[in-house]
Amino acid sequence: VDLKGHTGEIKGLAFTPDRSKVVTSSADQSLRVWNAADGKQISTMKTPAVINSLTVSKDGAQVMAGAANNIIYVWPLTIPAPKAGEKAPEIPAALYELKGHAKPVSSVELVMPAGTQLVSGSEDGTVRVWDLNGKKQVRSINHGAPVTDVDVSPDAKNIVSVSVNGTGKIWQLSDGKMLKEFRGDLAKERQ
């Protein structure tokens, strides 16, 4: 199935939890939702900045998007149609924003199975843990170099972050303690 519509490089993509839809973001400053079965575009919206990474909430109702303007936006997966006589805003308002990163957000990852926390990595050299219910930062962890990617272990106990300087670090999610550091050309290994 081909997903055709973006006019720039695809920066982020995620399936909804039920695998029925795919959400993509692009350098063209748009976010699009697609039907996974046939590749038909369901919706498109302009974004206030390029979205580098995105993930979908556990219930499939929201998109968490890490942006080049240092903000994490949370939008409804389906933007409601404007009321009769009203014009849709060019850029839909976010449900809420998570602010704290000082440079572009490069990666966002939902902490499963609970789905109540989000982990983000940024060019500011930090990994941050966010409480989605309280809409606030829980912890900031200093990786020590611009973070290119983050992931969360399936048991939700650990975070891994990798950086442009070739370091990877494993952190304990509960308190931010570093458990392990590894070095190498991580960019090549991920290809």
PDB file of C-alpha atoms in Angstrom:
ATOM      1  CA  VAL A   1       0.000   0.000   0.000  1.00  0.00           C
ATOM      2  CA  ASP A   2       1.422   3.402  -0.994  1.00  0.00           C
ATOM      3  CA  LEU A   3       0.739   6.453   1.166  1.00  0.00           C
ATOM      4  CA  LYS A   4       0.923   9.367  -1.277  1.00  0.00           C
ATOM      5  CA  GLY A   5       0.276  12.984  -0.347  1.00  0.00           C
ATOM      6  CA  HIS A   6       3.206  14.481   1.562  1.00  0.00           C
ATOM      7  CA  THR A   7       5.391  16.901  -0.379  1.00  0.00           C
ATOM      8  CA  GLY A   8       8.419  16.572   1.912  1.00  0.00           C
ATOM      9  CA  GLU A   9      10.482  13.952   3.721  1.00  0.00           C
ATOM     10  CA  ILE A  10       8.517  11.741   6.161  1.00  0.00           C
ATOM     11  CA  LYS A  11       9.826  12.491   9.657  1.00  0.00           C
ATOM     12  CA  GLY A  12       7.530  10.478  11.901  1.00  0.00           C
ATOM     13  CA  LEU A  13       5.083   7.619  11.604  1.00  0.00           C
ATOM     14  CA  ALA A  14       3.042   5.451  13.929  1.00  0.00           C
ATOM     15  CA  PHE A  15       0.255   2.906  13.796  1.00  0.00           C
ATOM     16  CA  THR A  16      -2.818   3.338  15.962  1.00  0.00           C
ATOM     17  CA  PRO A  17      -2.999   0.608  18.650  1.00  0.00           C
ATOM     18  CA  ASP A  18      -5.634  -1.308  16.661  1.00  0.00           C
ATOM     19  CA  ARG A  19      -3.389  -1.135  13.545  1.00  0.00           C
ATOM     20  CA  SER A  20      -6.267   0.247  11.454  1.00  0.00           C
ATOM     21  CA  LYS A  21      -4.669   3.649  10.813  1.00  0.00           C
ATOM     22  CA  VAL A  22      -1.211   5.090  10.185  1.00  0.00           C
ATOM     23  CA  VAL A  23      -0.256   8.619  11.237  1.00  0.00           C
ATOM     24  CA  THR A  24       2.587  10.393   9.429  1.00  0.00           C
ATOM     25  CA  SER A  25       4.355  13.732   9.757  1.00  0.00           C
ATOM     26  CA  SER A  26       6.550  15.398   7.204  1.00  0.00           C
ATOM     27  CA  ALA A  27       9.015  18.191   6.515  1.00  0.00           C
ATOM     28  CA  ASP A  28       6.084  19.781   4.636  1.00  0.00           C
ATOM     29  CA  GLN A  29       4.655  20.741   8.078  1.00  0.00           C
ATOM     30  CA  SER A  30       1.652  18.478   7.865  1.00  0.00           C
ATOM     31  CA  LEU A  31       0.302  15.575   9.842  1.00  0.00           C
ATOM     32  CA  ARG A  32      -1.802  13.007   8.003  1.00  0.00           C
ATOM     33  CA  VAL A  33      -3.938  10.048   9.032  1.00  0.00           C
ATOM     34  CA  TRP A  34      -4.284   7.114   6.635  1.00  0.00           C
ATOM     35  CA  ASN A  35      -6.409   3.984   6.460  1.00  0.00           C
ATOM     36  CA  ALA A  36      -3.860   1.149   6.816  1.00  0.00           C
ATOM     37  CA  ALA A  37      -5.871  -1.339   4.730  1.00  0.00           C
ATOM     38  CA  ASP A  38      -5.981   0.628   1.485  1.00  0.00           C
ATOM     39  CA  GLY A  39      -3.703   3.666   2.011  1.00  0.00           C
ATOM     40  CA  LYS A  40      -6.562   6.163   1.651  1.00  0.00           C
ATOM     41  CA  GLN A  41      -5.947   9.479   3.386  1.00  0.00           C
ATOM     42  CA  ILE A  42      -8.502  10.101   6.141  1.00  0.00           C
ATOM     43  CA  SER A  43      -7.393  13.542   7.284  1.00  0.00           C
ATOM     44  CA  THR A  44      -4.629  16.110   7.006  1.00  0.00           C
ATOM     45  CA  MET A  45      -3.694  19.107   9.119  1.00  0.00           C
ATOM     46  CA  LYS A  46      -1.002  21.757   9.052  1.00  0.00           C
ATOM     47  CA  THR A  47       1.373  21.818  12.025  1.00  0.00           C
ATOM     48  CA  PRO A  48       2.995  24.873  13.659  1.00  0.00           C
ATOM     49  CA  ALA A  49       6.464  23.376  13.078  1.00  0.00           C
ATOM     50  CA  VAL A  50       7.992  20.286  11.504  1.00  0.00           C
ATOM     51  CA  ILE A  51       7.048  17.208  13.566  1.00  0.00           C
ATOM     52  CA  ASN A  52      10.167  15.035  13.954  1.00  0.00           C
ATOM     53  CA  SER A  53       8.592  12.123  15.799  1.00  0.00           C
ATOM     54  CA  LEU A  54       5.142  10.993  16.842  1.00  0.00           C
ATOM     55  CA  THR A  55       3.299   8.310  18.730  1.00  0.00           C
ATOM     56  CA  VAL A  56      -0.366   7.498  19.327  1.00  0.00           C
ATOM     57  CA  SER A  57      -2.052   7.243  22.741  1.00  0.00           C
ATOM     58  CA  LYS A  58      -3.004   3.839  24.125  1.00  0.00           C
ATOM     59  CA  ASP A  59      -6.693   4.462  23.379  1.00  0.00           C
ATOM     60  CA  GLY A  60      -5.906   5.593  19.825  1.00  0.00           C
ATOM     61  CA  ALA A  61      -7.615   8.952  20.358  1.00  0.00           C
ATOM     62  CA  GLN A  62      -4.582  11.269  20.504  1.00  0.00           C
ATOM     63  CA  VAL A  63      -1.299  11.925  18.718  1.00  0.00           C
ATOM     64  CA  MET A  64       1.759  13.052  20.700  1.00  0.00           C
ATOM     65  CA  ALA A  65       4.092  14.936  18.385  1.00  0.00           C
ATOM     66  CA  GLY A  66       7.670  16.075  19.056  1.00  0.00           C
ATOM     67  CA  ALA A  67       8.320  19.277  17.124  1.00  0.00           C
ATOM     68  CA  ALA A  68      11.280  21.213  15.748  1.00  0.00           C
ATOM     69  CA  ASN A  69      10.145  24.262  17.786  1.00  0.00           C
ATOM     70  CA  ASN A  70      10.992  22.420  21.078  1.00  0.00           C
ATOM     71  CA  ILE A  71       7.356  21.644  21.966  1.00  0.00           C
ATOM     72  CA  ILE A  72       5.490  18.342  22.281  1.00  0.00           C
ATOM     73  CA  TYR A  73       1.944  18.777  20.973  1.00  0.00           C
ATOM     74  CA  VAL A  74      -0.986  16.527  21.822  1.00  0.00           C
ATOM     75  CA  TRP A  75      -3.739  16.634  19.196  1.00  0.00           C
ATOM     76  CA  PRO A  76      -6.910  14.586  18.790  1.00  0.00           C
ATOM     77  CA  LEU A  77      -6.309  11.890  16.176  1.00  0.00           C
ATOM     78  CA  THR A  78      -9.472  12.986  14.401  1.00  0.00           C
ATOM     79  CA  ILE A  79      -9.834  16.751  14.095  1.00  0.00           C
ATOM     80  CA  PRO A  80     -13.527  17.609  14.521  1.00  0.00           C
ATOM     81  CA  ALA A  81     -15.203  19.210  11.495  1.00  0.00           C
ATOM     82  CA  PRO A  82     -15.972  22.928  11.903  1.00  0.00           C
ATOM     83  CA  LYS A  83     -19.523  23.892  12.878  1.00  0.00           C
ATOM     84  CA  ALA A  84     -21.811  25.174  10.147  1.00  0.00           C
ATOM     85  CA  GLY A  85     -20.756  28.637   9.051  1.00  0.00           C
ATOM     86  CA  GLU A  86     -17.374  28.416  10.815  1.00  0.00           C
ATOM     87  CA  LYS A  87     -14.077  28.179   8.984  1.00  0.00           C
ATOM     88  CA  ALA A  88     -11.650  25.484  10.161  1.00  0.00           C
ATOM     89  CA  PRO A  89      -8.492  26.949  11.691  1.00  0.00           C
ATOM     90  CA  GLU A  90      -5.462  26.583   9.420  1.00  0.00           C
ATOM     91  CA  ILE A  91      -3.567  24.935  12.281  1.00  0.00           C
ATOM     92  CA  PRO A  92      -5.860  23.104  14.741  1.00  0.00           C
ATOM     93  CA  ALA A  93      -5.371  23.931  18.401  1.00  0.00           C
ATOM     94  CA  ALA A  94      -3.588  21.280  20.452  1.00  0.00           C
ATOM     95  CA  LEU A  95      -5.427  19.627  23.342  1.00  0.00           C
ATOM     96  CA  TYR A  96      -2.340  20.597  25.342  1.00  0.00           C
ATOM     97  CA  GLU A  97       1.393  21.252  24.942  1.00  0.00           C
ATOM     98  CA  LEU A  98       4.345  19.874  26.899  1.00  0.00           C
ATOM     99  CA  LYS A  99       7.093  22.479  27.205  1.00  0.00           C
ATOM    100  CA  GLY A 100      10.564  22.188  28.712  1.00  0.00           C
ATOM    101  CA  HIS A 101      12.980  21.170  25.970  1.00  0.00           C
ATOM    102  CA  ALA A 102      15.352  23.956  24.905  1.00  0.00           C
ATOM    103  CA  LYS A 103      15.989  22.597  21.401  1.00  0.00           C
ATOM    104  CA  PRO A 104      14.066  20.510  18.820  1.00  0.00           C
ATOM    105  CA  VAL A 105      12.387  17.329  20.060  1.00  0.00           C
ATOM    106  CA  SER A 106      13.869  14.434  18.071  1.00  0.00           C
ATOM    107  CA  SER A 107      12.000  11.448  19.503  1.00  0.00           C
ATOM    108  CA  VAL A 108       8.868  10.604  21.494  1.00  0.00           C
ATOM    109  CA  GLU A 109       7.842   7.205  22.845  1.00  0.00           C
ATOM    110  CA  LEU A 110       4.817   6.144  24.886  1.00  0.00           C
ATOM    111  CA  VAL A 111       5.497   4.118  28.052  1.00  0.00           C
ATOM    112  CA  MET A 112       3.402   0.979  27.746  1.00  0.00           C
ATOM    113  CA  PRO A 113       1.463  -0.954  28.920  1.00  0.00           C
ATOM    114  CA  ALA A 114       0.009   1.832  31.123  1.00  0.00           C
ATOM    115  CA  GLY A 115       0.253   4.527  28.444  1.00  0.00           C
ATOM    116  CA  THR A 116       0.151   7.330  31.030  1.00  0.00           C
ATOM    117  CA  GLN A 117       3.739   8.516  30.534  1.00  0.00           C
ATOM    118  CA  LEU A 118       5.690   9.758  27.541  1.00  0.00           C
ATOM    119  CA  VAL A 119       9.473   9.791  27.073  1.00  0.00           C
ATOM    120  CA  SER A 120      11.101  12.376  24.806  1.00  0.00           C
ATOM    121  CA  GLY A 121      14.613  13.003  23.536  1.00  0.00           C
ATOM    122  CA  SER A 122      15.926  16.308  22.249  1.00  0.00           C
ATOM    123  CA  GLU A 123      18.815  18.058  20.575  1.00  0.00           C
ATOM    124  CA  ASP A 124      19.198  19.859  23.940  1.00  0.00           C
ATOM    125  CA  GLY A 125      20.913  16.695  25.245  1.00  0.00           C
ATOM    126  CA  THR A 126      18.117  15.665  27.595  1.00  0.00           C
ATOM    127  CA  VAL A 127      15.680  12.788  27.911  1.00  0.00           C
ATOM    128  CA  ARG A 128      12.465  13.778  29.638  1.00  0.00           C
ATOM    129  CA  VAL A 129       9.653  11.804  31.217  1.00  0.00           C
ATOM    130  CA  TRP A 130       6.172  13.343  31.107  1.00  0.00           C
ATOM    131  CA  ASP A 131       2.980  12.508  33.006  1.00  0.00           C
ATOM    132  CA  LEU A 132       0.182  12.685  30.442  1.00  0.00           C
ATOM    133  CA  ASN A 133      -2.620  12.742  33.012  1.00  0.00           C
ATOM    134  CA  GLY A 134      -1.091  15.672  34.890  1.00  0.00           C
ATOM    135  CA  LYS A 135       0.249  17.192  31.653  1.00  0.00           C
ATOM    136  CA  LYS A 136       3.603  17.882  33.285  1.00  0.00           C
ATOM    137  CA  GLN A 137       7.265  16.884  33.314  1.00  0.00           C
ATOM    138  CA  VAL A 138       8.201  14.202  35.843  1.00  0.00           C
ATOM    139  CA  ARG A 139      11.957  14.076  35.215  1.00  0.00           C
ATOM    140  CA  SER A 140      14.766  15.459  33.075  1.00  0.00           C
ATOM    141  CA  ILE A 141      17.813  13.230  32.451  1.00  0.00           C
ATOM    142  CA  ASN A 142      21.025  14.636  30.985  1.00  0.00           C
ATOM    143  CA  HIS A 143      22.391  12.373  28.226  1.00  0.00           C
ATOM    144  CA  GLY A 144      25.273  14.799  27.683  1.00  0.00           C
ATOM    145  CA  ALA A 145      24.944  15.201  23.895  1.00  0.00           C
ATOM    146  CA  PRO A 146      22.096  15.793  21.417  1.00  0.00           C
ATOM    147  CA  VAL A 147      19.671  12.846  21.638  1.00  0.00           C
ATOM    148  CA  THR A 148      18.583  11.367  18.294  1.00  0.00           C
ATOM    149  CA  ASP A 149      16.323   8.550  19.528  1.00  0.00           C
ATOM    150  CA  VAL A 150      14.704   7.130  22.656  1.00  0.00           C
ATOM    151  CA  ASP A 151      12.924   3.865  23.350  1.00  0.00           C
ATOM    152  CA  VAL A 152      11.270   2.232  26.338  1.00  0.00           C
ATOM    153  CA  SER A 153      11.707  -1.409  27.345  1.00  0.00           C
ATOM    154  CA  PRO A 154       8.585  -3.623  27.007  1.00  0.00           C
ATOM    155  CA  ASP A 155       8.425  -4.007  30.809  1.00  0.00           C
ATOM    156  CA  ALA A 156       8.435  -0.167  31.188  1.00  0.00           C
ATOM    157  CA  LYS A 157      11.396  -0.311  33.597  1.00  0.00           C
ATOM    158  CA  ASN A 158      14.123   1.191  31.392  1.00  0.00           C
ATOM    159  CA  ILE A 159      14.710   3.908  28.799  1.00  0.00           C
ATOM    160  CA  VAL A 160      17.455   3.795  26.184  1.00  0.00           C
ATOM    161  CA  SER A 161      18.736   6.974  24.560  1.00  0.00           C
ATOM    162  CA  VAL A 162      21.216   7.328  21.709  1.00  0.00           C
ATOM    163  CA  SER A 163      23.127  10.392  20.675  1.00  0.00           C
ATOM    164  CA  VAL A 164      24.962  11.996  17.765  1.00  0.00           C
ATOM    165  CA  ASN A 165      28.255  11.391  19.610  1.00  0.00           C
ATOM    166  CA  GLY A 166      27.892   7.595  19.270  1.00  0.00           C
ATOM    167  CA  THR A 167      26.858   6.917  22.858  1.00  0.00           C
ATOM    168  CA  GLY A 168      23.885   4.931  24.016  1.00  0.00           C
ATOM    169  CA  LYS A 169      22.700   4.992  27.604  1.00  0.00           C
ATOM    170  CA  ILE A 170      20.223   2.870  29.500  1.00  0.00           C
ATOM    171  CA  TRP A 171      18.344   4.615  32.295  1.00  0.00           C
ATOM    172  CA  GLN A 172      16.009   3.409  35.010  1.00  0.00           C
ATOM    173  CA  LEU A 173      12.602   4.947  34.264  1.00  0.00           C
ATOM    174  CA  SER A 174      11.561   5.165  37.929  1.00  0.00           C
ATOM    175  CA  ASP A 175      14.406   7.454  39.074  1.00  0.00           C
ATOM    176  CA  GLY A 176      16.518   8.392  36.043  1.00  0.00           C
ATOM    177  CA  LYS A 177      19.597   6.492  37.267  1.00  0.00           C
ATOM    178  CA  MET A 178      22.016   5.467  34.501  1.00  0.00           C
ATOM    179  CA  LEU A 179      22.425   1.682  34.386  1.00  0.00           C
ATOM    180  CA  LYS A 180      24.719   1.246  31.379  1.00  0.00           C
ATOM    181  CA  GLU A 181      26.581   3.163  28.702  1.00  0.00           C
ATOM    182  CA  PHE A 182      27.684   1.795  25.354  1.00  0.00           C
ATOM    183  CA  ARG A 183      29.684   3.330  22.530  1.00  0.00           C
ATOM    184  CA  GLY A 184      29.927   2.710  18.805  1.00  0.00           C
ATOM    185  CA  ASP A 185      28.671   3.932  15.500  1.00  0.00           C
ATOM    186  CA  LEU A 186      25.037   3.543  16.477  1.00  0.00           C
ATOM    187  CA  ALA A 187      23.764   5.406  13.423  1.00  0.00           C
ATOM    188  CA  LYS A 188      25.227   2.789  11.066  1.00  0.00           C
ATOM    189  CA  GLU A 189      23.983  -0.127  13.165  1.00  0.00           C
ATOM    190  CA  ARG A 190      20.387   1.149  12.987  1.00  0.00           C
ATOM    191  CA  GLN A 191      20.356   1.288   9.166  1.00  0.00           C
TER     192      GLN A 191
END
